[in-house]
Amino acid sequence: MPIKSVLKATGAYLPEKVLTNADLEKMVDTSDEWIQQRSGIKTRHVAAEEQTTADLAIEAAKQALERSGLSPDYIDGVIVATTTPDQTFPSVAVKVQAALGIPAGLAFDVQAVCTGFVYALSVADNFIKTGQAKNIIVVGAEKMSSIIDWDDRTTCVLFADGAGAVVLSGNEAEDSVSAQGIHSTHLYAKGELRDLLYTDGGPSSTGQSGHIVMHGREVFKYAVTFMADAVNDALAENNVSAEDIDWLVPHQANIRIIEATAKKLNMSMDKVVVTVDHHGNTSAASIPLALNEAVEDGRVKEGDLLLLEAMGGGLTWGSALVRF
Ligand code: ACO
C-alpha cells in the first residue's frame, strides 16, 4: 500500500501584543474603515522587539509535537517556511530542532513568501512518501513586522506576526481520497511577476533585509485567478468536486480575495476558515495558524477533507488537498 503523510497534530503561537486599526490610525494616514473595507483586518499580533521568528516557530512546533504524542527522538526532520529568518544563516529550522531536543535528521528553511507553508508541506510530503523520513515537523513562522516600512500605509496595515505548525507522519493507506493524509500538492511560480511584490534589499544586494514593496492592485488581480486555478487543479487530480470539500483553508491576505476565490469555486463562506480579521497577513504562518484555530474550536474534525491554498511574492502559488 502507498504511504500517505497524515497531519497528526497542529500547534500555533501568536505574540502577546495586539495592534488595532485605531493604533495604526495614530501611526499613518489611514482609518479603521479603510482597512476593514479593503482588507477585512481589525486586529493583528506583533512580536516584541526581542522576539525572533525562531522564538515564534519554537512555541508553535513545541505545541504540535506535544499534541502528536511523539518523542523528539522519532522526528526525522524540521522544515520551516519563512521569509523573515533571524539570521541569513543558520536556518530557523535548526534552531527549532535544537530547542525541541530533536537529536538528528534534516532541518532547513523554505522561502516562498506567503506560499511558503504549502511549499514546505509539499517538500515534507515527498520525503515521507518516498520513505526517506517518517515524521516531519512543518512550521510556517514570520516576523513580518521586521520587514514592514512602518511609514508606508499601503503595507503596514496588512502584515503581522505569528507561527503555526503541523506534525506529519507516514502511514500506509489505501490509494483513495477517503484515506487520511495529503492527497496532492500543486506548486507554481511565475518569476516574471517578481517585481509586483518584493523587499527593497537583501544580503547580497544592499546588505540589509529591506522593506516590503507591493503593487497591491495588480497582486490582487493575479491572486484570485491563480488561487482558483490551484484549487481547481487539486479537485481535478483527485476527482472530487467543491461540494466534497469540508473546509477551504486559504492564505489570509485579504477577505475580498478569500471571498472572490470562494465565489469562483461556488463555495459557501460557511465552509471557509477565516482568520484574517484578527491575524492580518502573517505570510507563511497564515495557513497553519488558521488550520490550528479551526481544529482547536472543533470546526475541523478528523476525517474532514481540507483544501489549502496560497499565493504570494514571486509570484508563487499552490494548493494541497488533505484528509485530516
Ligand atoms: N489607508 C487609507 N488609504 C490607503 C491606504 C491606507 N492604509 N493604503 C492605500 N490607500 C489609498 C491609496 O493611496 C489609493 O488612493 P488613490 O486612489 O488616491 O491613489 C486608494 O487607497 C486605493 O488604493 P488601492 O491600492 O487601489 O486599494 P485596493 O482596493 O487595491 O486595496 C490592498 C489595497 C488591500 C493592498 C489590496 O490591493 C490587496 O489586498 N492586494 C493583494 C495583497 C496580497 O494578496 N498579497 C499577496 C500575499 S502577500 C506576500 O506574499 C508577502
PDB file of N, CA and C and ligand atoms in Angstrom, residues 29-31 34-35 38-39 113-114 144 153-154 157-159 197 214 216-217 219-220 223 251 253-254 256-257 281 283 311-313, ligand 1:
ATOM      1  N   ASP A  29      -1.500  57.839   7.906  1.00  0.00           N
ATOM      2  CA  ASP A  29      -2.757  58.441   7.461  1.00  0.00           C
ATOM      3  C   ASP A  29      -3.679  57.340   6.938  1.00  0.00           C
ATOM      4  N   THR A  30      -4.430  56.731   7.848  1.00  0.00           N
ATOM      5  CA  THR A  30      -5.346  55.649   7.470  1.00  0.00           C
ATOM      6  C   THR A  30      -6.562  55.699   8.379  1.00  0.00           C
ATOM      7  N   SER A  31      -7.504  54.783   8.151  1.00  0.00           N
ATOM      8  CA  SER A  31      -8.677  54.735   9.022  1.00  0.00           C
ATOM      9  C   SER A  31      -9.113  53.289   9.215  1.00  0.00           C
ATOM     10  N   TRP A  34     -11.206  52.227   6.254  1.00  0.00           N
ATOM     11  CA  TRP A  34     -10.476  51.863   5.034  1.00  0.00           C
ATOM     12  C   TRP A  34      -9.879  50.460   5.186  1.00  0.00           C
ATOM     13  N   ILE A  35      -9.234  50.210   6.320  1.00  0.00           N
ATOM     14  CA  ILE A  35      -8.540  48.917   6.500  1.00  0.00           C
ATOM     15  C   ILE A  35      -9.551  47.768   6.473  1.00  0.00           C
ATOM     16  N   ARG A  38     -11.147  47.404   2.830  1.00  0.00           N
ATOM     17  CA  ARG A  38     -10.250  46.925   1.778  1.00  0.00           C
ATOM     18  C   ARG A  38      -9.619  45.570   2.081  1.00  0.00           C
ATOM     19  N   SER A  39      -9.485  45.243   3.378  1.00  0.00           N
ATOM     20  CA  SER A  39      -8.745  44.006   3.696  1.00  0.00           C
ATOM     21  C   SER A  39      -9.490  43.064   4.645  1.00  0.00           C
ATOM     22  N   VAL A 113       7.607  32.988   0.370  1.00  0.00           N
ATOM     23  CA  VAL A 113       6.795  34.068   0.923  1.00  0.00           C
ATOM     24  C   VAL A 113       5.451  33.499   1.405  1.00  0.00           C
ATOM     25  N   CYS A 114       4.341  34.071   0.988  1.00  0.00           N
ATOM     26  CA  CYS A 114       3.041  33.639   1.547  1.00  0.00           C
ATOM     27  C   CYS A 114       2.653  32.225   1.134  1.00  0.00           C
ATOM     28  N   MET A 144       6.835  39.456  10.191  1.00  0.00           N
ATOM     29  CA  MET A 144       6.698  40.387   9.068  1.00  0.00           C
ATOM     30  C   MET A 144       6.916  41.831   9.523  1.00  0.00           C
ATOM     31  N   ARG A 153       1.714  53.340   4.448  1.00  0.00           N
ATOM     32  CA  ARG A 153       0.352  52.932   4.839  1.00  0.00           C
ATOM     33  C   ARG A 153      -0.216  51.843   3.940  1.00  0.00           C
ATOM     34  N   THR A 154       0.368  51.692   2.734  1.00  0.00           N
ATOM     35  CA  THR A 154      -0.198  50.693   1.817  1.00  0.00           C
ATOM     36  C   THR A 154       0.174  49.261   2.234  1.00  0.00           C
ATOM     37  N   VAL A 157      -0.489  48.275   7.266  1.00  0.00           N
ATOM     38  CA  VAL A 157      -1.781  47.924   7.873  1.00  0.00           C
ATOM     39  C   VAL A 157      -2.148  46.455   7.605  1.00  0.00           C
ATOM     40  N   LEU A 158      -1.377  45.793   6.738  1.00  0.00           N
ATOM     41  CA  LEU A 158      -1.778  44.454   6.282  1.00  0.00           C
ATOM     42  C   LEU A 158      -1.047  43.308   6.974  1.00  0.00           C
ATOM     43  N   PHE A 159       0.282  43.475   7.186  1.00  0.00           N
ATOM     44  CA  PHE A 159       1.104  42.333   7.598  1.00  0.00           C
ATOM     45  C   PHE A 159       1.239  42.208   9.119  1.00  0.00           C
ATOM     46  N   LEU A 197       5.831  42.368  -5.986  1.00  0.00           N
ATOM     47  CA  LEU A 197       5.864  42.206  -4.532  1.00  0.00           C
ATOM     48  C   LEU A 197       7.253  41.729  -4.142  1.00  0.00           C
ATOM     49  N   MET A 214       4.806  46.579  -2.371  1.00  0.00           N
ATOM     50  CA  MET A 214       3.751  45.781  -3.006  1.00  0.00           C
ATOM     51  C   MET A 214       2.887  46.623  -3.926  1.00  0.00           C
ATOM     52  N   GLY A 216      -0.314  46.414  -4.818  1.00  0.00           N
ATOM     53  CA  GLY A 216      -1.463  45.664  -4.300  1.00  0.00           C
ATOM     54  C   GLY A 216      -2.539  45.344  -5.310  1.00  0.00           C
ATOM     55  N   ARG A 217      -2.874  46.356  -6.124  1.00  0.00           N
ATOM     56  CA  ARG A 217      -3.995  46.163  -7.051  1.00  0.00           C
ATOM     57  C   ARG A 217      -3.696  45.052  -8.056  1.00  0.00           C
ATOM     58  N   VAL A 219      -1.393  42.637  -7.684  1.00  0.00           N
ATOM     59  CA  VAL A 219      -1.273  41.353  -6.973  1.00  0.00           C
ATOM     60  C   VAL A 219      -2.670  40.779  -6.737  1.00  0.00           C
ATOM     61  N   PHE A 220      -3.584  41.621  -6.358  1.00  0.00           N
ATOM     62  CA  PHE A 220      -4.971  41.219  -6.092  1.00  0.00           C
ATOM     63  C   PHE A 220      -5.561  40.495  -7.303  1.00  0.00           C
ATOM     64  N   ALA A 223      -4.008  37.155  -7.747  1.00  0.00           N
ATOM     65  CA  ALA A 223      -4.278  36.276  -6.604  1.00  0.00           C
ATOM     66  C   ALA A 223      -5.554  35.471  -6.820  1.00  0.00           C
ATOM     67  N   HIS A 251      -4.831  31.049   2.344  1.00  0.00           N
ATOM     68  CA  HIS A 251      -3.907  32.050   2.868  1.00  0.00           C
ATOM     69  C   HIS A 251      -4.718  33.298   3.207  1.00  0.00           C
ATOM     70  N   ALA A 253      -4.746  36.763   3.239  1.00  0.00           N
ATOM     71  CA  ALA A 253      -4.162  38.040   2.816  1.00  0.00           C
ATOM     72  C   ALA A 253      -5.197  39.146   2.889  1.00  0.00           C
ATOM     73  N   ASN A 254      -6.408  38.814   2.500  1.00  0.00           N
ATOM     74  CA  ASN A 254      -7.413  39.844   2.312  1.00  0.00           C
ATOM     75  C   ASN A 254      -8.774  39.158   2.195  1.00  0.00           C
ATOM     76  N   ARG A 256     -11.413  40.081   0.811  1.00  0.00           N
ATOM     77  CA  ARG A 256     -12.020  40.201  -0.527  1.00  0.00           C
ATOM     78  C   ARG A 256     -11.459  39.145  -1.484  1.00  0.00           C
ATOM     79  N   ILE A 257     -10.148  38.829  -1.338  1.00  0.00           N
ATOM     80  CA  ILE A 257      -9.553  37.772  -2.180  1.00  0.00           C
ATOM     81  C   ILE A 257     -10.161  36.427  -1.790  1.00  0.00           C
ATOM     82  N   ASN A 281      -2.200  39.533   7.687  1.00  0.00           N
ATOM     83  CA  ASN A 281      -1.469  38.671   6.756  1.00  0.00           C
ATOM     84  C   ASN A 281      -0.142  38.262   7.404  1.00  0.00           C
ATOM     85  N   SER A 283       1.772  35.897   6.255  1.00  0.00           N
ATOM     86  CA  SER A 283       2.580  35.239   5.222  1.00  0.00           C
ATOM     87  C   SER A 283       2.593  33.719   5.406  1.00  0.00           C
ATOM     88  N   MET A 311      -1.049  32.159  -2.134  1.00  0.00           N
ATOM     89  CA  MET A 311      -0.395  32.904  -3.205  1.00  0.00           C
ATOM     90  C   MET A 311       0.448  34.000  -2.583  1.00  0.00           C
ATOM     91  N   GLY A 312       1.638  34.234  -3.126  1.00  0.00           N
ATOM     92  CA  GLY A 312       2.489  35.261  -2.529  1.00  0.00           C
ATOM     93  C   GLY A 312       3.564  35.760  -3.467  1.00  0.00           C
ATOM     94  N   GLY A 313       4.514  36.472  -2.894  1.00  0.00           N
ATOM     95  CA  GLY A 313       5.601  37.087  -3.659  1.00  0.00           C
ATOM     96  C   GLY A 313       6.316  36.057  -4.518  1.00  0.00           C
TER      97      GLY A 313
HETATM   98  N1  ACO B   1      -5.361  53.878   4.354  1.00  0.00           N
HETATM   99  C1  ACO B   1      -6.039  54.738   3.584  1.00  0.00           C
HETATM  100  N2  ACO B   1      -5.883  54.833   2.254  1.00  0.00           N
HETATM  101  C2  ACO B   1      -4.990  53.999   1.684  1.00  0.00           C
HETATM  102  C3  ACO B   1      -4.234  53.065   2.433  1.00  0.00           C
HETATM  103  C4  ACO B   1      -4.445  53.035   3.818  1.00  0.00           C
HETATM  104  N3  ACO B   1      -3.795  52.172   4.617  1.00  0.00           N
HETATM  105  N4  ACO B   1      -3.445  52.390   1.574  1.00  0.00           N
HETATM  106  C5  ACO B   1      -3.684  52.858   0.347  1.00  0.00           C
HETATM  107  N5  ACO B   1      -4.612  53.823   0.400  1.00  0.00           N
HETATM  108  C6  ACO B   1      -5.202  54.595  -0.702  1.00  0.00           C
HETATM  109  C7  ACO B   1      -4.312  54.576  -1.943  1.00  0.00           C
HETATM  110  O1  ACO B   1      -3.315  55.562  -1.863  1.00  0.00           O
HETATM  111  C8  ACO B   1      -5.323  54.832  -3.048  1.00  0.00           C
HETATM  112  O2  ACO B   1      -5.575  56.205  -3.091  1.00  0.00           O
HETATM  113  P1  ACO B   1      -5.746  56.947  -4.513  1.00  0.00           P
HETATM  114  O3  ACO B   1      -6.931  56.315  -5.149  1.00  0.00           O
HETATM  115  O4  ACO B   1      -5.946  58.372  -4.112  1.00  0.00           O
HETATM  116  O5  ACO B   1      -4.472  56.685  -5.256  1.00  0.00           O
HETATM  117  C9  ACO B   1      -6.587  54.150  -2.544  1.00  0.00           C
HETATM  118  O6  ACO B   1      -6.390  53.962  -1.117  1.00  0.00           O
HETATM  119  C10 ACO B   1      -6.867  52.811  -3.187  1.00  0.00           C
HETATM  120  O7  ACO B   1      -5.665  52.027  -3.189  1.00  0.00           O
HETATM  121  P2  ACO B   1      -5.594  50.594  -3.864  1.00  0.00           P
HETATM  122  O8  ACO B   1      -4.204  50.087  -3.738  1.00  0.00           O
HETATM  123  O9  ACO B   1      -6.187  50.640  -5.226  1.00  0.00           O
HETATM  124  O10 ACO B   1      -6.594  49.771  -2.904  1.00  0.00           O
HETATM  125  P3  ACO B   1      -7.130  48.332  -3.073  1.00  0.00           P
HETATM  126  O11 ACO B   1      -8.588  48.328  -3.047  1.00  0.00           O
HETATM  127  O12 ACO B   1      -6.451  47.587  -4.200  1.00  0.00           O
HETATM  128  O13 ACO B   1      -6.660  47.632  -1.700  1.00  0.00           O
HETATM  129  C11 ACO B   1      -4.904  46.126  -0.922  1.00  0.00           C
HETATM  130  C12 ACO B   1      -5.273  47.554  -1.397  1.00  0.00           C
HETATM  131  C13 ACO B   1      -5.627  45.857   0.367  1.00  0.00           C
HETATM  132  C14 ACO B   1      -3.399  46.082  -0.741  1.00  0.00           C
HETATM  133  C15 ACO B   1      -5.327  45.095  -1.998  1.00  0.00           C
HETATM  134  O14 ACO B   1      -4.925  45.523  -3.265  1.00  0.00           O
HETATM  135  C16 ACO B   1      -4.770  43.706  -1.763  1.00  0.00           C
HETATM  136  O15 ACO B   1      -5.148  43.014  -0.845  1.00  0.00           O
HETATM  137  N6  ACO B   1      -3.879  43.229  -2.634  1.00  0.00           N
HETATM  138  C17 ACO B   1      -3.350  41.865  -2.587  1.00  0.00           C
HETATM  139  C18 ACO B   1      -2.443  41.619  -1.426  1.00  0.00           C
HETATM  140  C19 ACO B   1      -1.962  40.187  -1.486  1.00  0.00           C
HETATM  141  O16 ACO B   1      -2.709  39.261  -1.698  1.00  0.00           O
HETATM  142  N7  ACO B   1      -0.691  39.957  -1.366  1.00  0.00           N
HETATM  143  C20 ACO B   1      -0.193  38.594  -1.591  1.00  0.00           C
HETATM  144  C21 ACO B   1       0.292  37.960  -0.436  1.00  0.00           C
HETATM  145  S1  ACO B   1       1.474  38.914   0.434  1.00  0.00           S
HETATM  146  C22 ACO B   1       3.025  38.172   0.315  1.00  0.00           C
HETATM  147  O17 ACO B   1       3.302  37.307  -0.453  1.00  0.00           O
HETATM  148  C23 ACO B   1       4.127  38.740   1.158  1.00  0.00           C
END
